[in-house]
Short mmCIF file of C-alpha atoms in Angstrom, two decimals:
data_model
loop_
_atom_site.label_atom_id
_atom_site.label_comp_id
_atom_site.label_asym_id
_atom_site.label_seq_id
_atom_site.Cartn_x
_atom_site.Cartn_y
_atom_site.Cartn_z
CA UNK A 1 -71.26 6.64 52.11
CA UNK A 2 -69.45 7.33 55.41
CA UNK A 3 -69.52 4.40 57.75
CA UNK A 4 -68.64 5.51 61.59
CA UNK A 5 -68.57 3.46 64.72
CA UNK A 6 -70.30 4.48 67.80
CA UNK A 7 -70.70 2.77 71.21
CA UNK A 8 -74.63 2.36 72.37
CA UNK A 9 -74.97 0.92 75.72
CA UNK A 10 -71.61 -0.52 75.91
CA UNK A 11 -72.07 -2.53 72.57
CA UNK A 12 -70.28 -1.42 69.25
CA UNK A 13 -72.62 -0.33 66.49
CA UNK A 14 -71.61 0.70 63.01
CA UNK A 15 -73.66 3.41 61.61
CA UNK A 16 -73.72 4.41 57.86
CA UNK A 17 -74.32 7.95 57.01
CA UNK A 18 -75.37 9.04 53.55
CA UNK A 19 -73.92 12.40 52.32
CA UNK A 20 -76.30 14.58 49.83
CA UNK A 21 -75.14 17.27 48.08
CA UNK A 22 -77.32 19.90 46.88
CA UNK A 23 -78.71 19.90 43.50
CA UNK A 24 -77.58 23.18 41.32
CA UNK A 25 -80.80 25.18 40.73
CA UNK A 26 -80.70 24.66 37.15
CA UNK A 27 -81.60 20.88 37.85
CA UNK A 28 -84.58 21.58 40.06
CA UNK A 29 -87.97 20.90 38.40
CA UNK A 30 -89.44 24.30 38.42
CA UNK A 31 -85.93 25.82 36.77
CA UNK A 32 -86.07 22.98 33.98
CA UNK A 33 -89.70 24.03 33.41
CA UNK A 34 -88.73 27.53 33.09
CA UNK A 35 -85.62 27.09 30.93
CA UNK A 36 -88.16 24.90 28.82
CA UNK A 37 -90.75 27.66 28.73
CA UNK A 38 -88.22 30.01 27.56
CA UNK A 39 -86.84 27.89 25.00
CA UNK A 40 -90.15 27.54 23.29
CA UNK A 41 -90.90 31.13 23.52
CA UNK A 42 -87.53 32.35 21.96
CA UNK A 43 -87.98 29.25 19.21
CA UNK A 44 -91.48 30.76 18.40
CA UNK A 45 -89.98 34.20 17.93
CA UNK A 46 -87.80 32.92 15.15
CA UNK A 47 -90.45 30.73 13.68
CA UNK A 48 -93.09 33.42 13.64
CA UNK A 49 -90.51 35.44 11.93
CA UNK A 50 -90.24 32.71 9.26
CA UNK A 51 -94.01 32.38 8.92
CA UNK A 52 -94.67 36.11 8.84
CA UNK A 53 -92.03 36.72 6.09
CA UNK A 54 -92.77 33.54 3.94
CA UNK A 55 -96.60 34.02 3.92
CA UNK A 56 -96.94 37.80 4.33
CA UNK A 57 -99.22 37.41 7.33
CA UNK A 58 -99.66 41.17 7.72
CA UNK A 59 -97.61 41.55 10.86
CA UNK A 60 -94.41 43.00 9.73
CA UNK A 61 -94.86 41.73 6.32
CA UNK A 62 -97.84 42.89 4.40
CA UNK A 63 -100.13 40.62 2.67
CA UNK A 64 -99.31 39.90 -0.58
CA UNK A 65 -95.72 40.86 -0.20
CA UNK A 66 -94.25 37.54 1.54
CA UNK A 67 -91.71 35.50 0.21
CA UNK A 68 -94.12 33.24 -1.74
CA UNK A 69 -95.58 36.06 -3.62
CA UNK A 70 -92.11 36.98 -4.75
CA UNK A 71 -91.08 39.51 -1.98
CA UNK A 72 -87.72 39.59 -0.58
CA UNK A 73 -87.72 38.84 3.22
CA UNK A 74 -84.39 40.72 3.55
CA UNK A 75 -84.53 43.83 1.40
CA UNK A 76 -87.18 45.91 3.38
CA UNK A 77 -84.95 45.94 6.47
CA UNK A 78 -81.48 45.64 4.87
CA UNK A 79 -82.24 48.44 2.45
CA UNK A 80 -83.86 50.99 4.81
CA UNK A 81 -82.92 50.03 8.43
CA UNK A 82 -79.12 49.64 8.86
CA UNK A 83 -77.28 52.36 10.13
CA UNK A 84 -73.84 53.21 11.36
CA UNK A 85 -70.28 51.58 10.60
CA UNK A 86 -71.65 48.50 8.83
CA UNK A 87 -74.65 49.90 6.96
CA UNK A 88 -72.98 49.71 3.79
CA UNK A 89 -72.28 46.17 3.99
CA UNK A 90 -75.94 45.44 4.95
CA UNK A 91 -77.16 47.28 2.45
CA UNK A 92 -75.36 45.58 -0.09
CA UNK A 93 -77.04 42.19 1.12
CA UNK A 94 -80.47 43.51 0.78
CA UNK A 95 -82.56 41.35 -1.73
CA UNK A 96 -80.00 38.97 -2.42
CA UNK A 97 -81.43 35.81 -3.35
CA UNK A 98 -78.66 33.69 -1.29
CA UNK A 99 -79.37 35.84 1.70
CA UNK A 100 -82.97 35.57 1.49
CA UNK A 101 -82.62 31.51 1.48
CA UNK A 102 -79.97 31.46 4.29
CA UNK A 103 -82.03 34.04 6.41
CA UNK A 104 -85.29 32.20 6.19
CA UNK A 105 -83.62 28.74 6.26
CA UNK A 106 -82.05 30.27 9.49
CA UNK A 107 -85.23 31.27 10.79
CA UNK A 108 -87.23 28.29 10.07
CA UNK A 109 -84.26 25.81 11.47
CA UNK A 110 -83.53 27.76 14.59
CA UNK A 111 -87.22 28.09 15.15
CA UNK A 112 -87.74 24.66 14.68
CA UNK A 113 -84.86 23.42 16.59
CA UNK A 114 -85.42 25.42 19.77
CA UNK A 115 -89.18 24.51 20.16
CA UNK A 116 -88.59 20.74 19.64
CA UNK A 117 -85.61 20.98 21.99
CA UNK A 118 -83.36 19.01 19.28
CA UNK A 119 -80.02 20.45 18.10
CA UNK A 120 -79.75 23.06 20.85
CA UNK A 121 -76.07 23.50 20.18
CA UNK A 122 -76.30 24.46 16.72
CA UNK A 123 -79.29 26.56 17.16
CA UNK A 124 -77.91 28.04 19.96
CA UNK A 125 -74.73 28.83 17.73
CA UNK A 126 -76.56 29.77 14.78
CA UNK A 127 -79.33 31.88 16.65
CA UNK A 128 -76.74 34.07 18.35
CA UNK A 129 -74.75 34.70 15.35
CA UNK A 130 -78.04 35.96 13.30
CA UNK A 131 -79.08 38.12 16.26
CA UNK A 132 -75.71 39.79 16.88
CA UNK A 133 -75.59 40.50 12.94
CA UNK A 134 -78.94 42.03 13.30
CA UNK A 135 -77.96 44.00 16.34
CA UNK A 136 -74.79 44.86 14.49
CA UNK A 137 -76.72 46.19 11.48
CA UNK A 138 -78.58 49.00 13.67
CA UNK A 139 -75.28 50.45 15.79
CA UNK A 140 -75.76 51.95 17.81
CA UNK A 141 -79.06 50.62 19.05
CA UNK A 142 -82.05 53.27 19.48
CA UNK A 143 -82.58 53.00 23.14
CA UNK A 144 -79.43 51.87 24.66
CA UNK A 145 -75.55 52.87 24.26
CA UNK A 146 -75.17 49.11 22.96
CA UNK A 147 -77.56 46.60 24.35
CA UNK A 148 -80.63 45.79 22.93
CA UNK A 149 -82.86 42.65 22.69
CA UNK A 150 -80.88 41.04 20.04
CA UNK A 151 -78.15 40.74 22.48
CA UNK A 152 -80.22 39.41 25.23
CA UNK A 153 -82.01 36.98 22.95
CA UNK A 154 -78.50 35.75 21.64
CA UNK A 155 -77.32 35.25 25.55
CA UNK A 156 -80.50 33.43 26.35
CA UNK A 157 -80.00 31.23 23.33
CA UNK A 158 -76.50 29.90 24.35
CA UNK A 159 -77.76 29.82 28.19
CA UNK A 160 -80.46 27.29 27.15
CA UNK A 161 -77.88 25.06 25.15
CA UNK A 162 -75.90 25.18 28.48
CA UNK A 163 -78.37 24.14 30.69
CA UNK A 164 -79.86 21.19 28.44
CA UNK A 165 -83.09 23.14 28.09
CA UNK A 166 -84.24 20.67 25.20
CA UNK A 167 -84.34 17.64 27.81
CA UNK A 168 -87.83 19.09 29.33
CA UNK A 169 -90.69 19.49 27.49
CA UNK A 170 -88.83 18.76 24.29
CA UNK A 171 -87.04 15.91 22.23
CA UNK A 172 -83.38 16.76 23.54
CA UNK A 173 -83.13 13.61 25.56
CA UNK A 174 -84.27 11.45 22.76
CA UNK A 175 -81.98 13.30 19.96
CA UNK A 176 -78.90 13.08 22.06
CA UNK A 177 -79.36 9.21 22.46
CA UNK A 178 -79.50 8.69 18.68
CA UNK A 179 -76.67 7.08 17.05
CA UNK A 180 -76.02 10.09 14.75
CA UNK A 181 -75.68 12.59 17.83
CA UNK A 182 -74.01 10.00 19.62
CA UNK A 183 -71.36 9.94 16.82
CA UNK A 184 -71.32 13.78 16.22
CA UNK A 185 -71.98 15.17 19.82
CA UNK A 186 -72.05 18.77 18.20
CA UNK A 187 -75.51 18.06 16.72
CA UNK A 188 -76.94 17.79 20.24
#
């Protein structure tokens, strides 16, 4: 707070001035809610993929071909879709039990963390890695020389963690205050 001296009608008066800095746009209520809704939407993209692949809900995974029915959540895509310089690497992963488990745990965990607003740093990092791997499987992308939705989603995931999007419409603020997260801040 700044204090300045002024003369009013021959008398000396002290006037205090409060200096207020403008808030960054990411701290405005409207921006916080937009980021929160984007976080929940991206979380749903991941979680829906998990549900469809796990239970064969008929969207991308036909009924009766879900993971619980003995189907492989990685085999269809990794055996047939990869192209470009990394196709052989991804083809070799198709249908491997450990790849199925890692993929499905990733989809469920990333989706749940984003929708709840907890573990945003881990979810953003893991989500970005998974999305970049999915992008790399189909190089070059079909509709652009290099950019596709996987890279956009990866950038969005990292941005959501950077602006603490889990604190609005989520459990991020509570999660950050837990003893575990205070001791291990990378879990925030």
